[in-house]
PDB file of C-alpha atoms and ligand atoms in Angstrom:
ATOM      1  CA  MET A   1     117.861 107.072  85.303  1.00  0.00           C
ATOM      2  CA  GLU A   2     119.353 103.676  84.753  1.00  0.00           C
ATOM      3  CA  ARG A   3     117.245 100.833  85.863  1.00  0.00           C
ATOM      4  CA  ALA A   4     119.892  99.542  88.346  1.00  0.00           C
ATOM      5  CA  GLU A   5     120.050 103.106  89.939  1.00  0.00           C
ATOM      6  CA  GLU A   6     116.283 103.232  90.098  1.00  0.00           C
ATOM      7  CA  GLN A   7     116.153  99.772  91.764  1.00  0.00           C
ATOM      8  CA  MET A   8     118.674 100.923  94.360  1.00  0.00           C
ATOM      9  CA  ARG A   9     116.686 104.033  95.223  1.00  0.00           C
ATOM     10  CA  PHE A  10     113.426 102.019  95.446  1.00  0.00           C
ATOM     11  CA  LEU A  11     114.910  99.604  97.923  1.00  0.00           C
ATOM     12  CA  TYR A  12     116.593 102.413  99.966  1.00  0.00           C
ATOM     13  CA  ALA A  13     113.308 104.230 100.109  1.00  0.00           C
ATOM     14  CA  LEU A  14     111.704 100.883 101.574  1.00  0.00           C
ATOM     15  CA  ARG A  15     114.364 100.565 104.084  1.00  0.00           C
ATOM     16  CA  SER A  16     114.117 104.098 105.206  1.00  0.00           C
ATOM     17  CA  ARG A  17     110.554 103.790 105.836  1.00  0.00           C
ATOM     18  CA  GLY A  18     111.076 100.877 108.333  1.00  0.00           C
ATOM     19  CA  VAL A  19     110.962  97.726 105.880  1.00  0.00           C
ATOM     20  CA  THR A  20     113.538  95.570 107.485  1.00  0.00           C
ATOM     21  CA  ASP A  21     112.192  91.828 106.796  1.00  0.00           C
ATOM     22  CA  PRO A  22     114.691  90.459 104.517  1.00  0.00           C
ATOM     23  CA  ARG A  23     112.205  88.196 102.820  1.00  0.00           C
ATOM     24  CA  VAL A  24     109.866  91.166 102.154  1.00  0.00           C
ATOM     25  CA  LEU A  25     112.848  93.060 100.691  1.00  0.00           C
ATOM     26  CA  ALA A  26     113.866  90.251  98.423  1.00  0.00           C
ATOM     27  CA  ALA A  27     110.253  89.967  97.134  1.00  0.00           C
ATOM     28  CA  MET A  28     109.963  93.747  96.582  1.00  0.00           C
ATOM     29  CA  GLU A  29     113.261  93.388  94.529  1.00  0.00           C
ATOM     30  CA  GLU A  30     112.060  90.475  92.672  1.00  0.00           C
ATOM     31  CA  ILE A  31     108.732  91.753  91.451  1.00  0.00           C
ATOM     32  CA  ASP A  32     108.982  94.565  89.009  1.00  0.00           C
ATOM     33  CA  ARG A  33     106.289  97.270  89.849  1.00  0.00           C
ATOM     34  CA  GLY A  34     106.794  98.712  86.440  1.00  0.00           C
ATOM     35  CA  ALA A  35     104.787  95.601  85.072  1.00  0.00           C
ATOM     36  CA  PHE A  36     101.721  96.732  87.261  1.00  0.00           C
ATOM     37  CA  VAL A  37     101.587 100.468  86.028  1.00  0.00           C
ATOM     38  CA  ARG A  38     100.352 101.294  82.628  1.00  0.00           C
ATOM     39  CA  GLY A  39     100.615 104.250  80.155  1.00  0.00           C
ATOM     40  CA  LEU A  40     101.377 107.825  81.278  1.00  0.00           C
ATOM     41  CA  PHE A  41     102.298 106.700  84.949  1.00  0.00           C
ATOM     42  CA  ALA A  42     104.807 103.851  84.026  1.00  0.00           C
ATOM     43  CA  GLU A  43     107.763 106.013  84.215  1.00  0.00           C
ATOM     44  CA  ARG A  44     106.957 106.900  87.757  1.00  0.00           C
ATOM     45  CA  ALA A  45     106.565 103.050  88.885  1.00  0.00           C
ATOM     46  CA  TYR A  46     109.689 103.248  90.886  1.00  0.00           C
ATOM     47  CA  GLU A  47     108.670 106.316  93.119  1.00  0.00           C
ATOM     48  CA  ASP A  48     107.430 105.681  96.482  1.00  0.00           C
ATOM     49  CA  THR A  49     103.905 107.003  95.680  1.00  0.00           C
ATOM     50  CA  PRO A  50     100.468 105.599  94.827  1.00  0.00           C
ATOM     51  CA  LEU A  51      99.549 105.761  91.165  1.00  0.00           C
ATOM     52  CA  PRO A  52      96.127 105.678  89.308  1.00  0.00           C
ATOM     53  CA  ILE A  53      95.159 102.399  87.669  1.00  0.00           C
ATOM     54  CA  ALA A  54      92.000 101.396  85.635  1.00  0.00           C
ATOM     55  CA  CYS A  55      88.538 101.715  86.983  1.00  0.00           C
ATOM     56  CA  GLY A  56      89.357 104.770  89.094  1.00  0.00           C
ATOM     57  CA  GLN A  57      91.425 102.663  91.409  1.00  0.00           C
ATOM     58  CA  THR A  58      95.033 102.975  92.747  1.00  0.00           C
ATOM     59  CA  ILE A  59      98.053 101.015  92.986  1.00  0.00           C
ATOM     60  CA  SER A  60      99.398 101.391  96.710  1.00  0.00           C
ATOM     61  CA  GLN A  61     102.676 103.215  97.660  1.00  0.00           C
ATOM     62  CA  PRO A  62     105.277 100.560  97.542  1.00  0.00           C
ATOM     63  CA  SER A  63     106.566 101.348 101.084  1.00  0.00           C
ATOM     64  CA  VAL A  64     102.768 100.765 102.274  1.00  0.00           C
ATOM     65  CA  VAL A  65     102.742  97.480 100.222  1.00  0.00           C
ATOM     66  CA  ALA A  66     105.922  96.341 101.949  1.00  0.00           C
ATOM     67  CA  LEU A  67     104.986  97.426 105.443  1.00  0.00           C
ATOM     68  CA  MET A  68     101.567  95.849 105.256  1.00  0.00           C
ATOM     69  CA  THR A  69     103.323  92.641 103.912  1.00  0.00           C
ATOM     70  CA  GLN A  70     105.819  92.759 106.763  1.00  0.00           C
ATOM     71  CA  ALA A  71     103.215  93.208 109.438  1.00  0.00           C
ATOM     72  CA  LEU A  72     101.236  90.099 108.013  1.00  0.00           C
ATOM     73  CA  GLU A  73     104.259  87.806 108.926  1.00  0.00           C
ATOM     74  CA  VAL A  74     103.547  85.460 106.136  1.00  0.00           C
ATOM     75  CA  SER A  75     105.284  82.164 106.252  1.00  0.00           C
ATOM     76  CA  PRO A  76     105.853  79.839 103.306  1.00  0.00           C
ATOM     77  CA  ARG A  77     103.149  77.311 104.329  1.00  0.00           C
ATOM     78  CA  ASP A  78     100.445  80.204 104.515  1.00  0.00           C
ATOM     79  CA  LYS A  79      97.366  80.379 102.527  1.00  0.00           C
ATOM     80  CA  VAL A  80      96.586  83.959 102.118  1.00  0.00           C
ATOM     81  CA  LEU A  81      93.627  85.934 101.093  1.00  0.00           C
ATOM     82  CA  GLU A  82      93.833  89.415  99.620  1.00  0.00           C
ATOM     83  CA  VAL A  83      90.794  91.640  99.288  1.00  0.00           C
ATOM     84  CA  GLY A  84      91.122  94.282  96.580  1.00  0.00           C
ATOM     85  CA  THR A  85      93.379  92.876  93.726  1.00  0.00           C
ATOM     86  CA  GLY A  86      93.607  96.342  91.877  1.00  0.00           C
ATOM     87  CA  SER A  87      96.720  96.011  89.719  1.00  0.00           C
ATOM     88  CA  GLY A  88      97.810  92.814  91.250  1.00  0.00           C
ATOM     89  CA  TYR A  89     101.068  94.240  92.577  1.00  0.00           C
ATOM     90  CA  GLN A  90     100.354  93.467  96.331  1.00  0.00           C
ATOM     91  CA  ALA A  91      99.158  89.810  95.389  1.00  0.00           C
ATOM     92  CA  ALA A  92     102.384  89.312  93.435  1.00  0.00           C
ATOM     93  CA  ILE A  93     104.391  90.257  96.426  1.00  0.00           C
ATOM     94  CA  LEU A  94     102.423  87.817  98.679  1.00  0.00           C
ATOM     95  CA  SER A  95     102.897  85.086  96.084  1.00  0.00           C
ATOM     96  CA  ARG A  96     106.593  85.097  96.723  1.00  0.00           C
ATOM     97  CA  LEU A  97     106.168  84.526 100.345  1.00  0.00           C
ATOM     98  CA  ALA A  98     103.237  82.312 100.747  1.00  0.00           C
ATOM     99  CA  ARG A  99     102.197  78.852  99.576  1.00  0.00           C
ATOM    100  CA  ARG A 100      99.003  80.189  98.097  1.00  0.00           C
ATOM    101  CA  VAL A 101      97.304  83.532  97.310  1.00  0.00           C
ATOM    102  CA  TYR A 102      93.681  84.177  96.577  1.00  0.00           C
ATOM    103  CA  THR A 103      92.793  87.550  95.571  1.00  0.00           C
ATOM    104  CA  VAL A 104      89.527  89.205  94.911  1.00  0.00           C
ATOM    105  CA  ASP A 105      88.220  92.406  93.371  1.00  0.00           C
ATOM    106  CA  ARG A 106      84.609  93.909  92.651  1.00  0.00           C
ATOM    107  CA  HIS A 107      85.962  95.046  89.278  1.00  0.00           C
ATOM    108  CA  LYS A 108      85.996  92.186  86.739  1.00  0.00           C
ATOM    109  CA  ARG A 109      88.187  94.169  84.501  1.00  0.00           C
ATOM    110  CA  LEU A 110      90.831  94.564  87.287  1.00  0.00           C
ATOM    111  CA  VAL A 111      90.835  90.867  87.920  1.00  0.00           C
ATOM    112  CA  ARG A 112      91.121  90.061  84.158  1.00  0.00           C
ATOM    113  CA  GLU A 113      93.980  92.325  83.651  1.00  0.00           C
ATOM    114  CA  ALA A 114      95.701  91.089  86.963  1.00  0.00           C
ATOM    115  CA  GLN A 115      95.211  87.467  85.920  1.00  0.00           C
ATOM    116  CA  LYS A 116      97.045  88.016  82.476  1.00  0.00           C
ATOM    117  CA  LEU A 117     100.043  89.499  84.486  1.00  0.00           C
ATOM    118  CA  PHE A 118     100.219  86.635  86.819  1.00  0.00           C
ATOM    119  CA  GLU A 119     100.321  84.194  84.055  1.00  0.00           C
ATOM    120  CA  ALA A 120     102.937  86.288  82.021  1.00  0.00           C
ATOM    121  CA  LEU A 121     105.100  86.520  85.020  1.00  0.00           C
ATOM    122  CA  ASP A 122     104.665  82.831  85.866  1.00  0.00           C
ATOM    123  CA  LEU A 123     103.032  83.440  89.338  1.00  0.00           C
ATOM    124  CA  ALA A 124     101.272  80.274  89.424  1.00  0.00           C
ATOM    125  CA  ASN A 125     100.214  80.112  92.999  1.00  0.00           C
ATOM    126  CA  ILE A 126      97.857  83.158  92.858  1.00  0.00           C
ATOM    127  CA  THR A 127      93.967  82.693  91.946  1.00  0.00           C
ATOM    128  CA  ALA A 128      92.212  85.822  91.154  1.00  0.00           C
ATOM    129  CA  PHE A 129      88.346  85.992  91.562  1.00  0.00           C
ATOM    130  CA  ALA A 130      85.797  88.596  90.780  1.00  0.00           C
ATOM    131  CA  ALA A 131      83.754  88.855  93.873  1.00  0.00           C
ATOM    132  CA  ASP A 132      82.674  91.209  96.794  1.00  0.00           C
ATOM    133  CA  GLY A 133      85.462  90.601  99.086  1.00  0.00           C
ATOM    134  CA  SER A 134      83.688  91.854 102.151  1.00  0.00           C
ATOM    135  CA  PHE A 135      82.099  88.370 102.306  1.00  0.00           C
ATOM    136  CA  GLY A 136      85.621  86.737 101.946  1.00  0.00           C
ATOM    137  CA  LEU A 137      85.815  83.464 100.031  1.00  0.00           C
ATOM    138  CA  PRO A 138      83.882  80.816 102.071  1.00  0.00           C
ATOM    139  CA  ASP A 139      84.820  77.999  99.780  1.00  0.00           C
ATOM    140  CA  GLN A 140      88.544  78.570 100.326  1.00  0.00           C
ATOM    141  CA  ALA A 141      88.473  79.328 104.011  1.00  0.00           C
ATOM    142  CA  PRO A 142      89.897  79.297 106.575  1.00  0.00           C
ATOM    143  CA  PHE A 143      93.005  81.394 105.897  1.00  0.00           C
ATOM    144  CA  ASP A 144      96.297  81.816 107.617  1.00  0.00           C
ATOM    145  CA  ARG A 145      96.512  85.368 106.707  1.00  0.00           C
ATOM    146  CA  ILE A 146      94.141  87.956 105.325  1.00  0.00           C
ATOM    147  CA  LEU A 147      95.090  91.304 103.899  1.00  0.00           C
ATOM    148  CA  VAL A 148      92.479  93.932 102.978  1.00  0.00           C
ATOM    149  CA  THR A 149      93.781  96.650 100.867  1.00  0.00           C
ATOM    150  CA  ALA A 150      90.652  98.915 100.781  1.00  0.00           C
ATOM    151  CA  ALA A 151      89.397 100.765 103.938  1.00  0.00           C
ATOM    152  CA  ALA A 152      86.625  99.388 106.027  1.00  0.00           C
ATOM    153  CA  GLU A 153      84.442 101.178 108.696  1.00  0.00           C
ATOM    154  CA  ASP A 154      85.175  98.077 110.682  1.00  0.00           C
ATOM    155  CA  PRO A 155      86.999  94.854 110.085  1.00  0.00           C
ATOM    156  CA  PRO A 156      84.309  92.813 108.121  1.00  0.00           C
ATOM    157  CA  GLY A 157      82.799  89.923 110.333  1.00  0.00           C
ATOM    158  CA  PRO A 158      82.933  87.502 107.422  1.00  0.00           C
ATOM    159  CA  LEU A 159      86.629  87.998 107.168  1.00  0.00           C
ATOM    160  CA  LEU A 160      87.221  87.627 110.935  1.00  0.00           C
ATOM    161  CA  ALA A 161      85.255  84.388 110.821  1.00  0.00           C
ATOM    162  CA  GLN A 162      87.357  83.064 107.902  1.00  0.00           C
ATOM    163  CA  LEU A 163      90.601  83.742 109.703  1.00  0.00           C
ATOM    164  CA  ARG A 164      92.267  80.473 111.195  1.00  0.00           C
ATOM    165  CA  VAL A 165      92.948  80.463 114.931  1.00  0.00           C
ATOM    166  CA  GLY A 166      96.466  81.794 115.266  1.00  0.00           C
ATOM    167  CA  GLY A 167      96.073  83.809 112.084  1.00  0.00           C
ATOM    168  CA  ILE A 168      96.757  87.485 111.337  1.00  0.00           C
ATOM    169  CA  MET A 169      94.562  90.076 109.301  1.00  0.00           C
ATOM    170  CA  VAL A 170      95.891  93.479 108.395  1.00  0.00           C
ATOM    171  CA  VAL A 171      93.160  95.964 107.467  1.00  0.00           C
ATOM    172  CA  PRO A 172      92.917  99.712 107.016  1.00  0.00           C
ATOM    173  CA  VAL A 173      89.943 100.853 109.186  1.00  0.00           C
ATOM    174  CA  GLY A 174      88.234 104.338 109.236  1.00  0.00           C
ATOM    175  CA  GLN A 175      85.981 106.661 107.007  1.00  0.00           C
ATOM    176  CA  SER A 176      86.882 106.666 103.437  1.00  0.00           C
ATOM    177  CA  ASP A 177      87.372 110.389 103.142  1.00  0.00           C
ATOM    178  CA  ALA A 178      89.587 110.688 106.319  1.00  0.00           C
ATOM    179  CA  VAL A 179      92.939 109.240 107.444  1.00  0.00           C
ATOM    180  CA  GLN A 180      92.460 105.747 108.357  1.00  0.00           C
ATOM    181  CA  SER A 181      94.426 103.341 110.839  1.00  0.00           C
ATOM    182  CA  LEU A 182      96.073 100.360 109.749  1.00  0.00           C
ATOM    183  CA  ILE A 183      94.925  97.519 112.103  1.00  0.00           C
ATOM    184  CA  LYS A 184      96.591  94.150 112.834  1.00  0.00           C
ATOM    185  CA  VAL A 185      94.067  91.510 114.099  1.00  0.00           C
ATOM    186  CA  THR A 186      95.329  88.345 115.705  1.00  0.00           C
ATOM    187  CA  ARG A 187      92.941  85.500 116.105  1.00  0.00           C
ATOM    188  CA  HIS A 188      93.248  83.502 119.330  1.00  0.00           C
ATOM    189  CA  GLU A 189      91.459  80.517 120.889  1.00  0.00           C
ATOM    190  CA  GLN A 190      89.331  82.995 122.806  1.00  0.00           C
ATOM    191  CA  GLY A 191      88.929  85.911 120.609  1.00  0.00           C
ATOM    192  CA  PHE A 192      90.693  88.755 118.765  1.00  0.00           C
ATOM    193  CA  ASP A 193      93.628  91.152 119.673  1.00  0.00           C
ATOM    194  CA  TYR A 194      93.615  94.440 117.781  1.00  0.00           C
ATOM    195  CA  ASP A 195      96.827  96.532 117.333  1.00  0.00           C
ATOM    196  CA  GLU A 196      96.926  99.835 115.713  1.00  0.00           C
ATOM    197  CA  LEU A 197     100.035 100.154 113.393  1.00  0.00           C
ATOM    198  CA  ARG A 198     100.082 103.434 111.603  1.00  0.00           C
ATOM    199  CA  PRO A 199      97.932 106.132 109.819  1.00  0.00           C
ATOM    200  CA  VAL A 200      97.138 105.220 106.136  1.00  0.00           C
ATOM    201  CA  ARG A 201      94.871 106.349 103.297  1.00  0.00           C
ATOM    202  CA  PHE A 202      93.012 103.828 101.183  1.00  0.00           C
ATOM    203  CA  VAL A 203      90.127 103.766  98.718  1.00  0.00           C
ATOM    204  CA  PRO A 204      87.061 102.530 100.499  1.00  0.00           C
ATOM    205  CA  LEU A 205      85.819  98.931 100.478  1.00  0.00           C
ATOM    206  CA  VAL A 206      82.538  99.188  98.633  1.00  0.00           C
ATOM    207  CA  GLU A 207      79.748  96.807  98.710  1.00  0.00           C
ATOM    208  CA  GLY A 208      78.482  94.787  95.878  1.00  0.00           C
ATOM    209  CA  MET A 209      80.017  94.058  92.387  1.00  0.00           C
ATOM    210  CA  ALA A 210      81.056  96.998  90.127  1.00  0.00           C
ATOM    211  CA  GLN A 211      79.614  97.284  86.555  1.00  0.00           C
ATOM    212  CA  ASP A 212      82.951  96.738  84.746  1.00  0.00           C
TER     213      ASP A 212
HETATM  214  N1  SAH B   1      96.042  95.875  96.269  1.00  0.00           N
HETATM  215  C1  SAH B   1      96.055  96.655  95.000  1.00  0.00           C
HETATM  216  C2  SAH B   1      95.510  98.144  95.375  1.00  0.00           C
HETATM  217  C3  SAH B   1      94.168  98.074  95.913  1.00  0.00           C
HETATM  218  S1  SAH B   1      93.145  99.376  95.556  1.00  0.00           S
HETATM  219  C4  SAH B   1      97.285  96.810  94.275  1.00  0.00           C
HETATM  220  O1  SAH B   1      98.379  96.005  94.747  1.00  0.00           O
HETATM  221  O2  SAH B   1      97.275  97.304  93.288  1.00  0.00           O
HETATM  222  C5  SAH B   1      91.639  98.807  96.255  1.00  0.00           C
HETATM  223  C6  SAH B   1      91.021  97.665  95.513  1.00  0.00           C
HETATM  224  O3  SAH B   1      89.921  97.285  96.177  1.00  0.00           O
HETATM  225  C7  SAH B   1      90.227  98.315  94.173  1.00  0.00           C
HETATM  226  O4  SAH B   1      90.815  97.766  93.066  1.00  0.00           O
HETATM  227  C8  SAH B   1      88.819  98.176  94.535  1.00  0.00           C
HETATM  228  O5  SAH B   1      87.955  97.813  93.291  1.00  0.00           O
HETATM  229  C9  SAH B   1      88.786  97.068  95.506  1.00  0.00           C
HETATM  230  N2  SAH B   1      87.621  96.826  96.326  1.00  0.00           N
HETATM  231  C10 SAH B   1      86.815  97.828  96.902  1.00  0.00           C
HETATM  232  N3  SAH B   1      85.722  97.258  97.462  1.00  0.00           N
HETATM  233  C11 SAH B   1      85.852  95.860  97.280  1.00  0.00           C
HETATM  234  C12 SAH B   1      85.135  94.741  97.674  1.00  0.00           C
HETATM  235  N4  SAH B   1      84.019  94.870  98.434  1.00  0.00           N
HETATM  236  N5  SAH B   1      85.477  93.522  97.216  1.00  0.00           N
HETATM  237  C13 SAH B   1      86.598  93.385  96.515  1.00  0.00           C
HETATM  238  N6  SAH B   1      87.281  94.433  96.092  1.00  0.00           N
HETATM  239  C14 SAH B   1      87.040  95.738  96.607  1.00  0.00           C
END
């Protein structure tokens, strides 16, 4: 298939799944998912499907990336934390919408490879760290927005604490082997509001650093 036709189908699939925010659609159009998928699976980069990446992890389904980004309501002044760098694709999308993006993964190898891509694509407002993201990034906190791209049993306390008042966190919540719920948490002066958005399926948020 021609690249232009592939691109058209890709954007059509996003719209038909409820992605309506023009800034999110523009970012999805601008960032080439093909750059974040390797080897055998590269030719399927523009299908609306999750695909395997290194370290037994997955790059999320594009429509899920777009819907999570849309739910996060990112503004150009925001400092955003992403937990679960994976391929780096979601961080790249966020970098087009936010002032600054911090992204962390427990696999050093994924962080290294994503950093190379951010450099090659000139995405200079992303900083990637190898870290256990369940503790957030205390040195960079507070964040205007937090996006967790691995499923937690509950929204991690340290992440709630690092969310600015008025801030939004989007996180898949539930058991790792079941269907999880995407939750939108909004922090107010007096506490937190929780909205359930949709069923999703993510790899689990795992404690501690990985070996590789
Ligand atoms: N956002 C990614 C996909 C994420 S897959 C993308 O756009 O490609 C989920 C990622 O979360 C995996 O890479 C996994 O290593 C990471 N992860 C799981 N538990 C973690 C933790 N405690 N801290 C940081 N990263 C974690």
